[in-house]
Coordinates of N, CA, C and O in Angstrom, one line a residue:
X133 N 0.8 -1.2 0.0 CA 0.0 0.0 0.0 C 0.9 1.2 0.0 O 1.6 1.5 0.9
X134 N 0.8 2.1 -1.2 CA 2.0 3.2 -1.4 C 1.3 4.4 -0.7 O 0.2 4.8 -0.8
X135 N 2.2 4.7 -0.1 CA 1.5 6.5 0.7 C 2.2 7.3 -0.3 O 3.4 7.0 -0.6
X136 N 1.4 8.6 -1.1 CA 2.0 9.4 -1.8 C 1.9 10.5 -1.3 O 0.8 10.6 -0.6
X137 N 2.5 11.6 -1.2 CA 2.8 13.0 -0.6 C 2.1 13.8 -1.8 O 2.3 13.7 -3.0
X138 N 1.3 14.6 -1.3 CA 0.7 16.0 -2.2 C 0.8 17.4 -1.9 O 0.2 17.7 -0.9
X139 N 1.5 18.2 -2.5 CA 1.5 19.8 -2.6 C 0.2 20.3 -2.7 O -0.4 20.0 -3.7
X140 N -0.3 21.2 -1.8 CA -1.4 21.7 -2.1 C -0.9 23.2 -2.7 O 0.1 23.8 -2.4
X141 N -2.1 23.4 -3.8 CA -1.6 24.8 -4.8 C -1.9 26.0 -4.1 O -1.4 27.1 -4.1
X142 N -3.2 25.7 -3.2 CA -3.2 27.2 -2.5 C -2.7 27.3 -0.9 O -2.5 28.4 -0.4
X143 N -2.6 26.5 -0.4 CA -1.9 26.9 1.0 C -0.4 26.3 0.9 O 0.5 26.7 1.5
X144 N -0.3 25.3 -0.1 CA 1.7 25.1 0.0 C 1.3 24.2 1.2 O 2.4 24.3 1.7
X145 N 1.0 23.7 1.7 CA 1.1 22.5 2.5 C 1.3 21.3 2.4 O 0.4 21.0 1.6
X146 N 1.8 20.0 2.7 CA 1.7 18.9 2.2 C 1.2 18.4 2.9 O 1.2 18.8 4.0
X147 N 0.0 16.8 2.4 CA -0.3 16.0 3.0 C -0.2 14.6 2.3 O 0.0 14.6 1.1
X148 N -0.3 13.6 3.1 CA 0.1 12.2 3.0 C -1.6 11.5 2.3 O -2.7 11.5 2.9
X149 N -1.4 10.9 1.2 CA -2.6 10.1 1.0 C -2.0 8.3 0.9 O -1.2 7.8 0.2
X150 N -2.9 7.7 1.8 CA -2.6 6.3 1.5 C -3.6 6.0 0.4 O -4.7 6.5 0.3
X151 N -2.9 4.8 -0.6 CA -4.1 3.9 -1.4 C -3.4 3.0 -1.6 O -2.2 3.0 -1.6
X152 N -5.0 1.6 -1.7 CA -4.6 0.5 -1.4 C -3.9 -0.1 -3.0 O -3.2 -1.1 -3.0
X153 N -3.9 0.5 -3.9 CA -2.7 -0.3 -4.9 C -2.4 0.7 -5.5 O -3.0 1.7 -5.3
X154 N -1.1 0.6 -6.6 CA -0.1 1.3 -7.1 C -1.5 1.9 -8.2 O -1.8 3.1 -8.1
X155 N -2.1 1.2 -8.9 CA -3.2 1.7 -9.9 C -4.1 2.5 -9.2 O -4.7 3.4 -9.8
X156 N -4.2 2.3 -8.0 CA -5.8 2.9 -7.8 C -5.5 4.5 -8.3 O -4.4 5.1 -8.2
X157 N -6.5 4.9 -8.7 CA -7.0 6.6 -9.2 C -7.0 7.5 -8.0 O -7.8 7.3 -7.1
X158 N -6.2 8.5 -7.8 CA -6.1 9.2 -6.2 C -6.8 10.4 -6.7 O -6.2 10.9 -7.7
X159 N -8.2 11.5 -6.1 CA -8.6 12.5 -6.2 C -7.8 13.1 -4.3 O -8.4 12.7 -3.3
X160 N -7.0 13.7 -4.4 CA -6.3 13.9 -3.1 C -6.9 15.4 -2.7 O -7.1 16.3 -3.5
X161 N -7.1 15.4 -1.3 CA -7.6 16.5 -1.2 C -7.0 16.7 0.1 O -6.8 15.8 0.8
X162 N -6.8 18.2 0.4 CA -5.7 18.9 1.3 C -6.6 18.4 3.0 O -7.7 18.3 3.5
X163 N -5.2 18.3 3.3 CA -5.5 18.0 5.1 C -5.9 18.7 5.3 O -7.1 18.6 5.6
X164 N -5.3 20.0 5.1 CA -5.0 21.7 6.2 C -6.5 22.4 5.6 O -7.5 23.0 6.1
X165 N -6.3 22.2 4.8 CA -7.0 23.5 3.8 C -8.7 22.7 3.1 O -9.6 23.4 3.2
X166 N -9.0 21.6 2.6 CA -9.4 21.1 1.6 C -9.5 21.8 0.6 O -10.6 22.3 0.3
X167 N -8.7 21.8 0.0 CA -8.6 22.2 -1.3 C -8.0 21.2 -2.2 O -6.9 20.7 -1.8
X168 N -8.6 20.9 -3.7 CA -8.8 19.8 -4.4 C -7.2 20.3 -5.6 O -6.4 19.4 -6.0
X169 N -7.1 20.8 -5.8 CA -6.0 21.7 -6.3 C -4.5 20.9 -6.0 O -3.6 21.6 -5.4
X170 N -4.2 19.8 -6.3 CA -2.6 19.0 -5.4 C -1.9 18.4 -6.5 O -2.4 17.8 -7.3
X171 N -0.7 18.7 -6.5 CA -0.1 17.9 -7.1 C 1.1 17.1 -6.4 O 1.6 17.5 -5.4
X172 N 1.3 16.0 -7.0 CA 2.1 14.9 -6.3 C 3.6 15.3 -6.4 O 4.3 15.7 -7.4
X173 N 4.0 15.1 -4.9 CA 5.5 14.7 -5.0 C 6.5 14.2 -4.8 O 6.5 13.3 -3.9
X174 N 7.9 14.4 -5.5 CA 8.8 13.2 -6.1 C 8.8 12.4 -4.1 O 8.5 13.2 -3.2
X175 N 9.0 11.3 -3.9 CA 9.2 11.0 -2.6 C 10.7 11.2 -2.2 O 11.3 11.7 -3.1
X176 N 11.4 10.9 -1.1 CA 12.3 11.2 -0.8 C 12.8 9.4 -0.7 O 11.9 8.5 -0.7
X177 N 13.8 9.3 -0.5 CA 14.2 7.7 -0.3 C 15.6 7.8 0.0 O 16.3 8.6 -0.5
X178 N 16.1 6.7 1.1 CA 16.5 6.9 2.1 C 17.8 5.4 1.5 O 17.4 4.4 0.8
X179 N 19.1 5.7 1.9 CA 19.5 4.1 1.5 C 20.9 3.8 3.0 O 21.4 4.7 3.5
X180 N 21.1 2.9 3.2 CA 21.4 2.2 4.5 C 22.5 2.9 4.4 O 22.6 3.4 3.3
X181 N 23.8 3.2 5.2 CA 24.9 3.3 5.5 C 25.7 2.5 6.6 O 25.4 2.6 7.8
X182 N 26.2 1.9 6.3 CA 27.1 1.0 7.2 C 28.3 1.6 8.1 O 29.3 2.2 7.7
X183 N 28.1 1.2 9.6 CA 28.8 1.6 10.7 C 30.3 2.5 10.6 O 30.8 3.2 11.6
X184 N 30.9 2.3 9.4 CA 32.2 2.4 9.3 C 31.6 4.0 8.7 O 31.3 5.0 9.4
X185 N 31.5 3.8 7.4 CA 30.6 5.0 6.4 C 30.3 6.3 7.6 O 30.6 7.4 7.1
X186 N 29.7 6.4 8.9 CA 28.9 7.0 9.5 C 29.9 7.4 10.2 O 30.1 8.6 10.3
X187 N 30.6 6.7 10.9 CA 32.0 7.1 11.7 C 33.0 8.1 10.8 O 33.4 9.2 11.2
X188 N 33.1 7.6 9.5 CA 34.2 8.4 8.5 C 33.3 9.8 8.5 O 34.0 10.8 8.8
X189 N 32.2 10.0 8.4 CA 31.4 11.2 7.9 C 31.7 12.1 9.6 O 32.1 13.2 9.9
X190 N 31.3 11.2 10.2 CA 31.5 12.2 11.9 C 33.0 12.4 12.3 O 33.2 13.2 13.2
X191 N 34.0 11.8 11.8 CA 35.6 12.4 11.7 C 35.8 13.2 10.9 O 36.8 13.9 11.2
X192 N 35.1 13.6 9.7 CA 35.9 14.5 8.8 C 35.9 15.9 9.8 O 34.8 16.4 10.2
X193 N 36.9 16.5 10.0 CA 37.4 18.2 10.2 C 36.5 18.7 10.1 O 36.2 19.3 11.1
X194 N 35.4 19.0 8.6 CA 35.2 20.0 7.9 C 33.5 20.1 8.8 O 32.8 21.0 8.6
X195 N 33.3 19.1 9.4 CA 32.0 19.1 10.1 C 32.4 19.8 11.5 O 31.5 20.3 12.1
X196 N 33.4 19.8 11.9 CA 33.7 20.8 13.2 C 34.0 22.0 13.0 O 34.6 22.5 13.9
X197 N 33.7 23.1 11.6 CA 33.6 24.1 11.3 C 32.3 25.1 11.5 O 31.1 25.0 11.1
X198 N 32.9 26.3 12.6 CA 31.7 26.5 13.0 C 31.3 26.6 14.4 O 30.8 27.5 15.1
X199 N 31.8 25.2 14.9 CA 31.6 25.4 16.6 C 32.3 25.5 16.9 O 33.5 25.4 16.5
X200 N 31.4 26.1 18.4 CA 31.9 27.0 19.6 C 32.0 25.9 20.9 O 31.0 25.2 21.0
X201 N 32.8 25.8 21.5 CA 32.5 24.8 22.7 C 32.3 25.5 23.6 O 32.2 24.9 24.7
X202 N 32.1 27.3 23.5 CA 32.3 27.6 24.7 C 30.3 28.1 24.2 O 29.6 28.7 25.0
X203 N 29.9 27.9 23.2 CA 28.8 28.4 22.8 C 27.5 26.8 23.2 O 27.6 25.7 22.7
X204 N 26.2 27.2 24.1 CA 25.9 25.7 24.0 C 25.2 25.4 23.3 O 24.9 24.2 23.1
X205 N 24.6 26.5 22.5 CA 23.8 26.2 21.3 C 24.6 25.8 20.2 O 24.1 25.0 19.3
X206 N 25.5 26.1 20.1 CA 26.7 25.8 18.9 C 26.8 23.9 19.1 O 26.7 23.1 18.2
X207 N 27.1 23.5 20.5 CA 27.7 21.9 20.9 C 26.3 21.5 20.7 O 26.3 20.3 20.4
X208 N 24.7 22.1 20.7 CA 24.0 21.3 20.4 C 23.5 21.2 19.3 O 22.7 20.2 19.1
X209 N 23.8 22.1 18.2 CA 23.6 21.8 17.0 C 24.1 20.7 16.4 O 23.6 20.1 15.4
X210 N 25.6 20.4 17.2 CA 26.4 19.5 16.9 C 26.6 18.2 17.0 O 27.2 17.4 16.3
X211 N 25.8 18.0 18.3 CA 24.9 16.9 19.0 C 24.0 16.2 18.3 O 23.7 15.0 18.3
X212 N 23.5 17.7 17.3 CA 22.3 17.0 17.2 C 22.3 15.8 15.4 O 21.7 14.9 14.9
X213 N 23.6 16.8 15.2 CA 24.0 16.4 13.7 C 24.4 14.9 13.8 O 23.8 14.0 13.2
X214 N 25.3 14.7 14.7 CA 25.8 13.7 15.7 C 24.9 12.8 15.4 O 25.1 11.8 14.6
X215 N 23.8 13.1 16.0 CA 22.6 12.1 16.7 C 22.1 11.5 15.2 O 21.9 10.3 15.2
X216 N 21.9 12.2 14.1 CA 21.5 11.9 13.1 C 22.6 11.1 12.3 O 22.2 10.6 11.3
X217 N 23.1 11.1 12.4 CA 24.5 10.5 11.5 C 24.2 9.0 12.4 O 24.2 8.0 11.7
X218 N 24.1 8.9 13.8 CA 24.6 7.5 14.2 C 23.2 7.0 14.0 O 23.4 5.8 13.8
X219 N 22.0 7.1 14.1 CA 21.0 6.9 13.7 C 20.1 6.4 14.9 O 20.4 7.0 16.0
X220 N 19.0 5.3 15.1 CA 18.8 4.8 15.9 C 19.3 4.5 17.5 O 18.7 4.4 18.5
X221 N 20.4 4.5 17.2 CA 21.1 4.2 18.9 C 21.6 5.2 19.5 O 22.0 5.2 20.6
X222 N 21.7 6.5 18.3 CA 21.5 7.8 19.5 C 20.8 8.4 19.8 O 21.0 9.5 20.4
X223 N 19.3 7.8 19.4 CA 18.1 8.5 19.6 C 17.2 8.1 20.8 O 17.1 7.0 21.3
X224 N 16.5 9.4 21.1 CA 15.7 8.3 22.5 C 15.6 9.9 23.1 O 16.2 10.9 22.8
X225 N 14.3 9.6 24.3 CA 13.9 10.8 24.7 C 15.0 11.5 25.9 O 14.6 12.4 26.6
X226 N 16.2 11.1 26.0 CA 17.2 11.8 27.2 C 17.7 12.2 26.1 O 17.3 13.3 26.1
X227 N 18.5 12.1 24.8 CA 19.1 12.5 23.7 C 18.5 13.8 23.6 O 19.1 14.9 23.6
X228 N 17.6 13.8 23.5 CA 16.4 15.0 23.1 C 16.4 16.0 23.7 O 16.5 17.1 23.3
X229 N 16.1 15.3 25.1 CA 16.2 16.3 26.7 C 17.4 17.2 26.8 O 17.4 18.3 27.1
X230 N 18.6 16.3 26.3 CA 20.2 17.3 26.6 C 19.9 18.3 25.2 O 19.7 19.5 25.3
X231 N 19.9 17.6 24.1 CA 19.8 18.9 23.3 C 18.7 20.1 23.4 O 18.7 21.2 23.1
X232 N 17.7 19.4 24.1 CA 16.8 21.1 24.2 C 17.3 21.6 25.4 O 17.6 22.8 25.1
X233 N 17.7 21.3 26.7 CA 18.6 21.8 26.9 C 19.5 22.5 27.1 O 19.5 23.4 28.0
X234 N 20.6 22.1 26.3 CA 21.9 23.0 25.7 C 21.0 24.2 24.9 O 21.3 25.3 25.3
X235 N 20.2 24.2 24.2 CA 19.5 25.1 22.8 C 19.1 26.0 24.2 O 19.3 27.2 24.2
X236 N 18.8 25.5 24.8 CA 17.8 26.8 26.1 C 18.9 27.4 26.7 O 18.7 27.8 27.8
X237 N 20.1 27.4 26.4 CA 21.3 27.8 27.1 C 22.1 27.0 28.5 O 23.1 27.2 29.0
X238 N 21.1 26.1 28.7 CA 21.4 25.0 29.8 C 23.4 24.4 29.6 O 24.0 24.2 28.6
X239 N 23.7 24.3 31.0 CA 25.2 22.9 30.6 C 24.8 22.1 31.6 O 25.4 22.0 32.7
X240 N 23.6 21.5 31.2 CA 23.4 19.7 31.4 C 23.6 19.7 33.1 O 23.4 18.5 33.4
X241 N 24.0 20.9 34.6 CA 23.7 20.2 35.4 C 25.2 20.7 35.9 O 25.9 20.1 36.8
X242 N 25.8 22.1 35.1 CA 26.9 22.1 36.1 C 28.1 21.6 35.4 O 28.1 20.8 34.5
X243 N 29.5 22.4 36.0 CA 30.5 21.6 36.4 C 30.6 20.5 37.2 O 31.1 19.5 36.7
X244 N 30.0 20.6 38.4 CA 30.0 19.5 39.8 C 29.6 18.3 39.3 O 29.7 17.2 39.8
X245 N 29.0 18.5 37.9 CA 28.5 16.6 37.7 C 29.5 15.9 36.8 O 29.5 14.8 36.4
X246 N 30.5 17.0 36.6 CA 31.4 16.4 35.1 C 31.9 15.3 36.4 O 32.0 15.6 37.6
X247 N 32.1 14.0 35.6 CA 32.9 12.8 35.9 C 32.1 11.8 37.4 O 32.5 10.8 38.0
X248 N 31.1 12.7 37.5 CA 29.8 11.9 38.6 C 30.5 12.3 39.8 O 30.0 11.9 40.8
X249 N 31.4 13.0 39.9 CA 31.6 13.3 41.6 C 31.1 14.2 42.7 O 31.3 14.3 43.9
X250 N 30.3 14.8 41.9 CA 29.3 15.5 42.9 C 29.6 16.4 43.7 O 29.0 16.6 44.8
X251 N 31.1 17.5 43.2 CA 31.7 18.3 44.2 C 33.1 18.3 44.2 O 33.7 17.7 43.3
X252 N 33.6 18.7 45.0 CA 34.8 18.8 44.8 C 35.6 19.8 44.2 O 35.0 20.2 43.3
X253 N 36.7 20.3 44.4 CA 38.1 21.5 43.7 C 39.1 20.7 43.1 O 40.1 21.3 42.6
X254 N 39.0 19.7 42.9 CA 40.0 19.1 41.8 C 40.3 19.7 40.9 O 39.4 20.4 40.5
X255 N 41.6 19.7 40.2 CA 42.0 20.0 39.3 C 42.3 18.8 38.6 O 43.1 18.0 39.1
X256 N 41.6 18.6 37.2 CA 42.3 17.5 36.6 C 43.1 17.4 35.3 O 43.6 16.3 35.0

């Protein structure tokens, strides 16, 4: 069952229409708006990358252009690029939580939590 994506011509919005076969005849009509006015578009498609592939892309240099470490909106843009690159296993709702966050100007909870010790004047 193919879901096709439609442009609506007067609000510019897209909506998703499911049909049950590749033939069926689609008269698509706007979520937002109903308006009958849609044209279809191209889909996007997606192709696997393997663990190595994803590591090489998050080493290259040219992706640490730009940040600020001392900026936390800057480390969570970067986070967030991060998160997308490794895919599934860096996603999840605490992933989420630190990047909004950092974006709200937040640092995650302090110096005193870096390394779990809860205090302390160490110098390390």
């Amino acid at each position: 069952m193919p879901i096709y994506e439609y442009e609506c011509e007067k609000c510019r919005r897209r909506s998703s229409i499911l049909t049950m076969r590749v033939s069926e005849k689609v008269d698509p009509v706007c979520n937002h708006c109903g308006a009958t006015a849609m044209h279809r578009l191209m889909s996007r498609f997606a192709t696997p990358r393997s663990e190595e592939a994803r590591m090489d892309a998050l080493a290259d240099p040219s992706n640490l252009s730009g940040l600020d470490e001392n900026d936390p909106k800057s480390v969570a843009r970067m986070m967030r690029k991060m998160g997308q690159q490794m895919g599934d296993e860096f996603s999840g709702p605490e992933f989420d939580e630190a990047i909004n966050e950092l974006e709200s100007g937040g640092d995650l909870g302090g110096d005193d939590d870096i390394g779990g010790g809860g205090g302390g004047d160490d110098d390390l």
